[in-house]
């Protein structure tokens, strides 16, 4: 299990984590800041110059997951991780990666009042022999208060929030330990299928609104938007997998088998595995049908209909290219259907 202690700079995360490992048997302290520091020494300056925060490096996010999993394999028990995470997509990527390894995460937010937070920042002296460096760090912390405020909505909905305004690090640790013991600090409900060990076969289904915009969904467990769909199970036909996934993800039953638009081979790109990818045309949704779409909160954060240009901004490049092929194939099919006198959008849908 991982106890992830989140919060703004100077919220007391590290101090509380150090106290917490004395209260939880078989617990280990892991600070992902050390991973970031190591990357500063390992990566070329040209690469480091591309980002202002090591969290923006995809390799850091992957290494946090891999390091945490390796530590728990070596030292079974509880891993206590004090680390600020203000970007929801980074939280999704890291927690989703841990979930794929069957590692449960308890997310705790330390949230002192802002006046106290600012007072703590002002009192920090990181480098006694380098006042200018210390001042730069304090300014960095002040600048991150606003992003912290902006992220409070999703963090507080996901994590157990503890007001540490009047608590010492020891009291904060005791409060976290009690929340873990009683179950008040619940396991994060982010779900991801087990990480594949070989190439996979996956089916996606394109659904369109009355303006021919395509439906995309926003997974909680990986970065980037996606088409409704998922991995084809053993012995399952790809089209049936698409029908099943649409029902599971959106609460929508396709009345007829979706029409195949694209078959693509996705080459392996570590750490991901490639495989066959199918895209099907699931037909057009009316306004009432779209209004009844349901989302499993643990897996999908949202959905929206988008134009092709909007999809280019939301989808990772490989998925967008696949969408472009599918849309061109659909256009050709529509022309052929019109010439043959077949009504467009004849595929049936039922809620």
CSV table of C-alpha atoms in Angstrom, one decimal:
chain,number,residue,atom,x,y,z
A,1,UNK,CA,0.0,0.0,0.0
A,2,UNK,CA,1.1,3.6,-0.6
A,3,UNK,CA,0.1,6.6,1.5
A,4,UNK,CA,0.5,9.6,-0.8
A,5,UNK,CA,0.8,12.8,1.2
A,6,UNK,CA,-0.1,15.8,-1.0
A,7,UNK,CA,-0.2,19.5,-0.3
A,8,UNK,CA,1.4,22.8,-1.1
A,9,UNK,CA,5.1,23.5,-0.5
A,10,UNK,CA,5.6,24.0,3.3
A,11,UNK,CA,2.3,22.2,4.2
A,12,UNK,CA,4.4,19.9,6.3
A,13,UNK,CA,4.3,16.7,4.1
A,14,UNK,CA,7.9,15.5,4.7
A,15,UNK,CA,7.9,16.2,8.4
A,16,UNK,CA,4.6,14.3,8.8
A,17,UNK,CA,5.8,11.5,6.6
A,18,UNK,CA,9.0,11.0,8.8
A,19,UNK,CA,6.8,10.9,11.9
A,20,UNK,CA,4.3,8.5,10.2
A,21,UNK,CA,6.8,5.7,9.4
A,22,UNK,CA,7.4,5.4,13.2
A,23,UNK,CA,3.6,4.8,13.7
A,24,UNK,CA,3.1,2.2,10.9
A,25,UNK,CA,4.8,-1.1,11.1
A,26,UNK,CA,6.8,-2.2,8.1
A,27,UNK,CA,6.6,1.2,6.5
A,28,UNK,CA,9.2,2.9,4.2
A,29,UNK,CA,9.8,6.5,3.3
A,30,UNK,CA,10.1,7.4,-0.4
A,31,UNK,CA,10.6,10.9,-1.6
A,32,UNK,CA,10.1,11.2,-5.4
A,33,UNK,CA,12.1,14.5,-5.2
A,34,UNK,CA,15.2,12.3,-5.0
A,35,UNK,CA,14.2,10.8,-8.4
A,36,UNK,CA,13.9,14.3,-9.8
A,37,UNK,CA,17.3,15.2,-8.4
A,38,UNK,CA,18.8,12.1,-10.0
A,39,UNK,CA,17.4,13.0,-13.4
A,40,UNK,CA,19.0,16.4,-13.2
A,41,UNK,CA,22.3,14.6,-13.0
A,42,UNK,CA,21.5,12.0,-15.6
A,43,UNK,CA,19.7,13.9,-18.4
A,44,UNK,CA,21.5,16.3,-20.8
A,45,UNK,CA,21.0,20.0,-20.2
A,46,UNK,CA,19.2,20.3,-23.5
A,47,UNK,CA,16.5,17.9,-22.3
A,48,UNK,CA,16.2,19.6,-18.9
A,49,UNK,CA,15.9,23.0,-20.5
A,50,UNK,CA,12.6,21.8,-22.1
A,51,UNK,CA,10.8,21.9,-18.8
A,52,UNK,CA,10.6,24.2,-15.7
A,53,UNK,CA,9.6,21.4,-13.3
A,54,UNK,CA,10.9,17.8,-13.3
A,55,UNK,CA,7.3,16.6,-12.9
A,56,UNK,CA,6.8,17.6,-16.6
A,57,UNK,CA,9.3,15.0,-17.6
A,58,UNK,CA,7.5,11.8,-18.7
A,59,UNK,CA,10.5,9.7,-17.5
A,60,UNK,CA,10.1,11.1,-14.0
A,61,UNK,CA,6.4,10.0,-13.8
A,62,UNK,CA,7.3,6.5,-15.1
A,63,UNK,CA,10.3,6.2,-12.7
A,64,UNK,CA,8.1,7.2,-9.7
A,65,UNK,CA,5.8,4.3,-10.5
A,66,UNK,CA,8.6,1.9,-11.2
A,67,UNK,CA,10.6,2.9,-8.1
A,68,UNK,CA,7.6,2.7,-5.8
A,69,UNK,CA,6.8,-0.8,-7.1
A,70,UNK,CA,10.4,-1.9,-6.8
A,71,UNK,CA,10.6,-0.7,-3.2
A,72,UNK,CA,7.4,-2.5,-2.2
A,73,UNK,CA,8.7,-5.7,-3.9
A,74,UNK,CA,11.9,-5.4,-1.9
A,75,UNK,CA,10.3,-4.1,1.3
A,76,UNK,CA,6.7,-5.3,1.5
A,77,UNK,CA,4.4,-3.2,3.7
A,78,UNK,CA,3.5,0.5,3.4
A,79,UNK,CA,5.3,3.1,1.3
A,80,UNK,CA,4.9,6.7,2.6
A,81,UNK,CA,5.3,9.2,-0.2
A,82,UNK,CA,5.3,13.0,0.5
A,83,UNK,CA,4.9,14.7,-2.9
A,84,UNK,CA,3.0,17.6,-4.2
A,85,UNK,CA,0.8,16.7,-7.2
A,86,UNK,CA,-1.2,19.6,-8.6
A,87,UNK,CA,-1.9,18.4,-12.1
A,88,UNK,CA,-4.8,16.0,-12.3
A,89,UNK,CA,-3.4,14.3,-15.4
A,90,UNK,CA,-0.1,13.6,-13.7
A,91,UNK,CA,-2.0,12.2,-10.7
A,92,UNK,CA,-4.0,10.0,-13.1
A,93,UNK,CA,-0.9,8.7,-14.8
A,94,UNK,CA,1.0,7.9,-11.6
A,95,UNK,CA,-1.9,6.5,-9.6
A,96,UNK,CA,-3.1,4.6,-12.7
A,97,UNK,CA,0.3,3.1,-13.1
A,98,UNK,CA,0.3,2.0,-9.5
A,99,UNK,CA,-3.2,0.6,-9.9
A,100,UNK,CA,-2.1,-1.4,-12.9
A,101,UNK,CA,0.5,-3.1,-10.6
A,102,UNK,CA,-2.2,-3.8,-8.0
A,103,UNK,CA,-0.8,-1.3,-5.6
A,104,UNK,CA,-3.5,0.5,-3.6
A,105,UNK,CA,-3.1,4.2,-2.9
A,106,UNK,CA,-4.5,6.2,0.1
A,107,UNK,CA,-4.4,9.9,-0.9
A,108,UNK,CA,-4.1,12.4,1.9
A,109,UNK,CA,-4.0,16.2,1.6
A,110,UNK,CA,-2.4,18.4,4.2
A,111,UNK,CA,-4.2,21.8,4.0
A,112,UNK,CA,-3.2,24.5,6.5
A,113,UNK,CA,-4.8,27.9,6.2
A,114,UNK,CA,-3.2,30.1,3.6
A,115,UNK,CA,-2.0,32.7,6.1
A,116,UNK,CA,-0.2,29.9,8.1
A,117,UNK,CA,1.2,28.4,4.8
A,118,UNK,CA,2.6,31.8,3.8
A,119,UNK,CA,4.1,32.3,7.3
A,120,UNK,CA,5.8,28.9,7.0
A,121,UNK,CA,7.2,29.7,3.6
A,122,UNK,CA,8.6,33.0,4.9
A,123,UNK,CA,10.3,31.3,7.7
A,124,UNK,CA,12.1,28.7,5.6
A,125,UNK,CA,15.9,29.0,5.2
A,126,UNK,CA,16.9,26.2,2.8
A,127,UNK,CA,20.5,27.3,2.3
A,128,UNK,CA,21.9,29.3,5.3
A,129,UNK,CA,25.1,30.0,3.4
A,130,UNK,CA,23.3,31.2,0.3
A,131,UNK,CA,20.5,33.7,1.1
A,132,UNK,CA,19.8,34.4,-2.6
A,133,UNK,CA,19.2,30.7,-3.3
A,134,UNK,CA,16.9,30.4,-0.3
A,135,UNK,CA,14.9,33.5,-1.5
A,136,UNK,CA,14.5,32.0,-5.0
A,137,UNK,CA,13.0,28.9,-3.4
A,138,UNK,CA,10.7,30.9,-1.3
A,139,UNK,CA,9.5,32.9,-4.3
A,140,UNK,CA,9.0,29.6,-6.2
A,141,UNK,CA,6.8,28.4,-3.3
A,142,UNK,CA,4.8,31.6,-3.3
A,143,UNK,CA,4.2,31.3,-7.0
A,144,UNK,CA,2.8,27.8,-6.6
A,145,UNK,CA,0.1,28.9,-4.1
A,146,UNK,CA,-2.2,29.9,-6.9
A,147,UNK,CA,-1.9,26.6,-8.8
A,148,UNK,CA,-2.4,24.8,-5.5
A,149,UNK,CA,-5.7,26.8,-5.0
A,150,UNK,CA,-6.8,26.0,-8.5
A,151,UNK,CA,-6.2,22.3,-7.9
A,152,UNK,CA,-8.0,22.1,-4.6
A,153,UNK,CA,-11.3,21.1,-6.3
A,154,UNK,CA,-10.1,17.8,-7.7
A,155,UNK,CA,-7.6,17.1,-4.9
A,156,UNK,CA,-10.1,17.5,-2.1
A,157,UNK,CA,-12.6,15.3,-4.0
A,158,UNK,CA,-10.0,12.6,-4.3
A,159,UNK,CA,-8.1,12.8,-1.0
A,160,UNK,CA,-8.8,12.9,2.7
A,161,UNK,CA,-8.2,16.5,3.6
A,162,UNK,CA,-6.6,17.3,7.0
A,163,UNK,CA,-6.3,20.9,8.2
A,164,UNK,CA,-2.9,21.1,9.8
A,165,UNK,CA,-3.1,24.8,10.8
A,166,UNK,CA,-2.9,23.9,14.5
A,167,UNK,CA,-1.1,20.5,14.3
A,168,UNK,CA,2.5,19.6,14.9
A,169,UNK,CA,4.1,17.1,12.5
A,170,UNK,CA,3.7,14.4,15.2
A,171,UNK,CA,0.0,15.2,15.6
A,172,UNK,CA,-0.5,15.3,11.8
A,173,UNK,CA,1.1,11.8,11.6
A,174,UNK,CA,-1.1,10.5,14.3
A,175,UNK,CA,-4.2,11.9,12.5
A,176,UNK,CA,-3.1,10.2,9.3
A,177,UNK,CA,-2.4,6.9,11.1
A,178,UNK,CA,-5.9,7.0,12.7
A,179,UNK,CA,-7.5,7.7,9.3
A,180,UNK,CA,-5.7,4.7,7.8
A,181,UNK,CA,-6.7,2.4,10.7
A,182,UNK,CA,-10.4,3.4,10.6
A,183,UNK,CA,-10.7,3.4,6.9
A,184,UNK,CA,-11.5,7.1,6.7
A,185,UNK,CA,-8.6,7.4,4.3
A,186,UNK,CA,-10.1,5.3,1.5
A,187,UNK,CA,-8.3,3.6,-1.4
A,188,UNK,CA,-8.4,5.8,-4.5
A,189,UNK,CA,-11.0,4.6,-6.9
A,190,UNK,CA,-8.8,4.8,-10.0
A,191,UNK,CA,-9.1,1.6,-12.0
A,192,UNK,CA,-6.8,0.3,-14.7
A,193,UNK,CA,-6.6,-3.1,-16.2
A,194,UNK,CA,-3.4,-5.1,-15.4
A,195,UNK,CA,-0.4,-3.9,-17.4
A,196,UNK,CA,-0.2,-6.1,-20.5
A,197,UNK,CA,2.8,-8.4,-20.8
A,198,UNK,CA,2.5,-8.8,-24.6
A,199,UNK,CA,0.8,-7.2,-27.6
A,200,UNK,CA,-2.9,-6.6,-27.2
A,201,UNK,CA,-5.9,-6.4,-29.4
A,202,UNK,CA,-8.2,-3.5,-28.7
A,203,UNK,CA,-11.5,-2.2,-30.2
A,204,UNK,CA,-12.7,1.4,-30.2
A,205,UNK,CA,-16.1,2.6,-31.3
A,206,UNK,CA,-16.8,6.0,-32.9
A,207,UNK,CA,-20.1,7.6,-32.0
A,208,UNK,CA,-21.3,10.8,-33.6
A,209,UNK,CA,-23.8,13.5,-32.7
A,210,UNK,CA,-26.3,15.1,-35.1
A,211,UNK,CA,-23.6,17.5,-36.2
A,212,UNK,CA,-21.2,14.6,-37.1
A,213,UNK,CA,-18.9,15.4,-34.2
A,214,UNK,CA,-17.2,12.4,-32.7
A,215,UNK,CA,-17.5,11.3,-29.0
A,216,UNK,CA,-14.3,11.2,-27.0
A,217,UNK,CA,-13.9,10.1,-23.3
A,218,UNK,CA,-11.3,11.2,-20.7
A,219,UNK,CA,-9.8,8.3,-18.9
A,220,UNK,CA,-8.6,8.7,-15.3
A,221,UNK,CA,-5.9,6.1,-15.6
A,222,UNK,CA,-3.8,7.4,-18.5
A,223,UNK,CA,-3.0,10.8,-20.2
A,224,UNK,CA,-4.9,12.0,-23.3
A,225,UNK,CA,-8.4,11.5,-24.5
A,226,UNK,CA,-9.6,8.3,-26.0
A,227,UNK,CA,-12.4,6.6,-28.0
A,228,UNK,CA,-14.9,4.4,-26.1
A,229,UNK,CA,-13.6,0.9,-26.2
A,230,UNK,CA,-11.0,-1.4,-24.7
A,231,UNK,CA,-9.0,-4.6,-24.8
A,232,UNK,CA,-10.6,-7.6,-26.6
A,233,UNK,CA,-10.9,-10.5,-24.3
A,234,UNK,CA,-9.8,-14.1,-25.1
A,235,UNK,CA,-12.2,-15.7,-27.6
A,236,UNK,CA,-14.1,-12.5,-28.1
A,237,UNK,CA,-14.9,-11.0,-31.5
A,238,UNK,CA,-13.5,-7.4,-31.9
A,239,UNK,CA,-16.9,-6.0,-32.8
A,240,UNK,CA,-18.5,-7.6,-29.8
A,241,UNK,CA,-15.7,-6.2,-27.6
A,242,UNK,CA,-16.6,-2.8,-28.9
A,243,UNK,CA,-20.3,-3.3,-28.1
A,244,UNK,CA,-19.4,-4.6,-24.6
A,245,UNK,CA,-17.1,-1.7,-23.8
A,246,UNK,CA,-19.6,1.0,-25.0
A,247,UNK,CA,-22.2,-0.6,-22.7
A,248,UNK,CA,-19.8,-0.7,-19.7
A,249,UNK,CA,-18.3,2.8,-20.2
A,250,UNK,CA,-21.4,4.8,-21.4
A,251,UNK,CA,-24.4,2.7,-20.4
A,252,UNK,CA,-25.4,2.5,-24.1
A,253,UNK,CA,-26.5,-0.6,-26.0
A,254,UNK,CA,-25.8,-0.8,-29.7
A,255,UNK,CA,-28.7,-2.3,-31.4
A,256,UNK,CA,-26.7,-3.5,-34.4
A,257,UNK,CA,-23.1,-4.6,-34.9
A,258,UNK,CA,-20.9,-1.6,-35.5
A,259,UNK,CA,-19.2,-1.3,-39.0
A,260,UNK,CA,-15.4,-1.8,-39.2
A,261,UNK,CA,-13.6,1.3,-40.4
A,262,UNK,CA,-9.9,0.8,-39.6
A,263,UNK,CA,-7.5,-2.0,-38.6
A,264,UNK,CA,-4.2,-0.7,-37.5
A,265,UNK,CA,-1.0,-2.1,-36.0
A,266,UNK,CA,0.5,-0.1,-33.1
A,267,UNK,CA,4.2,-0.8,-32.8
A,268,UNK,CA,5.5,-1.4,-29.2
A,269,UNK,CA,7.0,1.7,-27.6
A,270,UNK,CA,8.3,1.0,-24.1
A,271,UNK,CA,6.9,1.1,-21.6
A,272,UNK,CA,3.7,0.5,-23.6
A,273,UNK,CA,3.0,-2.7,-25.6
A,274,UNK,CA,1.5,-2.4,-29.1
A,275,UNK,CA,-0.8,-4.6,-31.0
A,276,UNK,CA,-3.8,-4.7,-33.3
A,277,UNK,CA,-6.3,-1.7,-33.0
A,278,UNK,CA,-9.8,-1.8,-34.5
A,279,UNK,CA,-12.0,1.2,-34.9
A,280,UNK,CA,-15.7,0.8,-35.6
A,281,UNK,CA,-18.5,3.1,-36.6
A,282,UNK,CA,-21.2,2.9,-33.9
A,283,UNK,CA,-23.6,5.3,-35.6
A,284,UNK,CA,-25.2,8.6,-34.6
A,285,UNK,CA,-26.6,9.5,-31.2
A,286,UNK,CA,-29.7,11.7,-30.9
A,287,UNK,CA,-29.8,14.5,-28.4
A,288,UNK,CA,-31.9,12.5,-25.9
A,289,UNK,CA,-29.6,9.5,-26.2
A,290,UNK,CA,-26.5,11.6,-25.6
A,291,UNK,CA,-28.2,13.1,-22.5
A,292,UNK,CA,-28.6,9.7,-21.0
A,293,UNK,CA,-24.9,8.7,-21.3
A,294,UNK,CA,-23.5,7.4,-18.0
A,295,UNK,CA,-19.9,7.4,-16.9
A,296,UNK,CA,-18.2,5.0,-14.4
A,297,UNK,CA,-16.5,7.7,-12.2
A,298,UNK,CA,-13.5,5.4,-11.3
A,299,UNK,CA,-12.5,5.0,-15.0
A,300,UNK,CA,-13.7,8.0,-17.0
A,301,UNK,CA,-13.7,11.6,-15.9
A,302,UNK,CA,-15.8,13.1,-18.7
A,303,UNK,CA,-16.9,12.9,-22.3
A,304,UNK,CA,-17.5,15.4,-25.1
A,305,UNK,CA,-18.4,15.6,-28.8
A,306,UNK,CA,-15.6,17.3,-30.8
A,307,UNK,CA,-14.7,18.3,-34.3
A,308,UNK,CA,-11.7,16.8,-36.1
A,309,UNK,CA,-9.7,20.0,-35.3
A,310,UNK,CA,-10.6,19.8,-31.7
A,311,UNK,CA,-9.7,16.1,-31.6
A,312,UNK,CA,-6.2,17.0,-32.8
A,313,UNK,CA,-5.7,19.0,-29.6
A,314,UNK,CA,-7.0,16.2,-27.3
A,315,UNK,CA,-5.9,12.9,-28.7
A,316,UNK,CA,-2.3,11.7,-28.6
A,317,UNK,CA,-0.8,11.7,-32.2
A,318,UNK,CA,-1.2,8.0,-32.9
A,319,UNK,CA,-4.8,8.0,-31.8
A,320,UNK,CA,-5.6,11.1,-33.8
A,321,UNK,CA,-4.0,9.6,-36.9
A,322,UNK,CA,-6.2,6.6,-36.5
A,323,UNK,CA,-9.2,8.8,-36.1
A,324,UNK,CA,-8.4,10.6,-39.4
A,325,UNK,CA,-8.2,7.3,-41.2
A,326,UNK,CA,-11.5,6.2,-39.8
A,327,UNK,CA,-13.2,9.5,-40.7
A,328,UNK,CA,-12.0,9.3,-44.3
A,329,UNK,CA,-13.2,5.7,-44.5
A,330,UNK,CA,-16.6,6.7,-43.1
A,331,UNK,CA,-16.9,9.5,-45.6
A,332,UNK,CA,-16.2,7.1,-48.5
A,333,UNK,CA,-18.7,4.7,-47.0
A,334,UNK,CA,-21.3,7.5,-46.8
A,335,UNK,CA,-20.8,8.4,-50.4
A,336,UNK,CA,-21.2,4.8,-51.5
A,337,UNK,CA,-24.3,4.5,-49.3
A,338,UNK,CA,-25.9,7.6,-50.8
A,339,UNK,CA,-25.2,6.3,-54.3
A,340,UNK,CA,-26.8,3.0,-53.5
A,341,UNK,CA,-29.8,4.7,-51.9
A,342,UNK,CA,-29.1,3.5,-48.4
A,343,UNK,CA,-30.1,6.1,-45.7
A,344,UNK,CA,-27.2,7.7,-43.8
A,345,UNK,CA,-27.0,6.9,-40.1
A,346,UNK,CA,-29.2,3.8,-40.5
A,347,UNK,CA,-27.4,2.0,-37.6
A,348,UNK,CA,-29.8,1.7,-34.7
A,349,UNK,CA,-29.1,2.7,-31.1
A,350,UNK,CA,-31.1,2.0,-28.0
A,351,UNK,CA,-30.4,3.4,-24.5
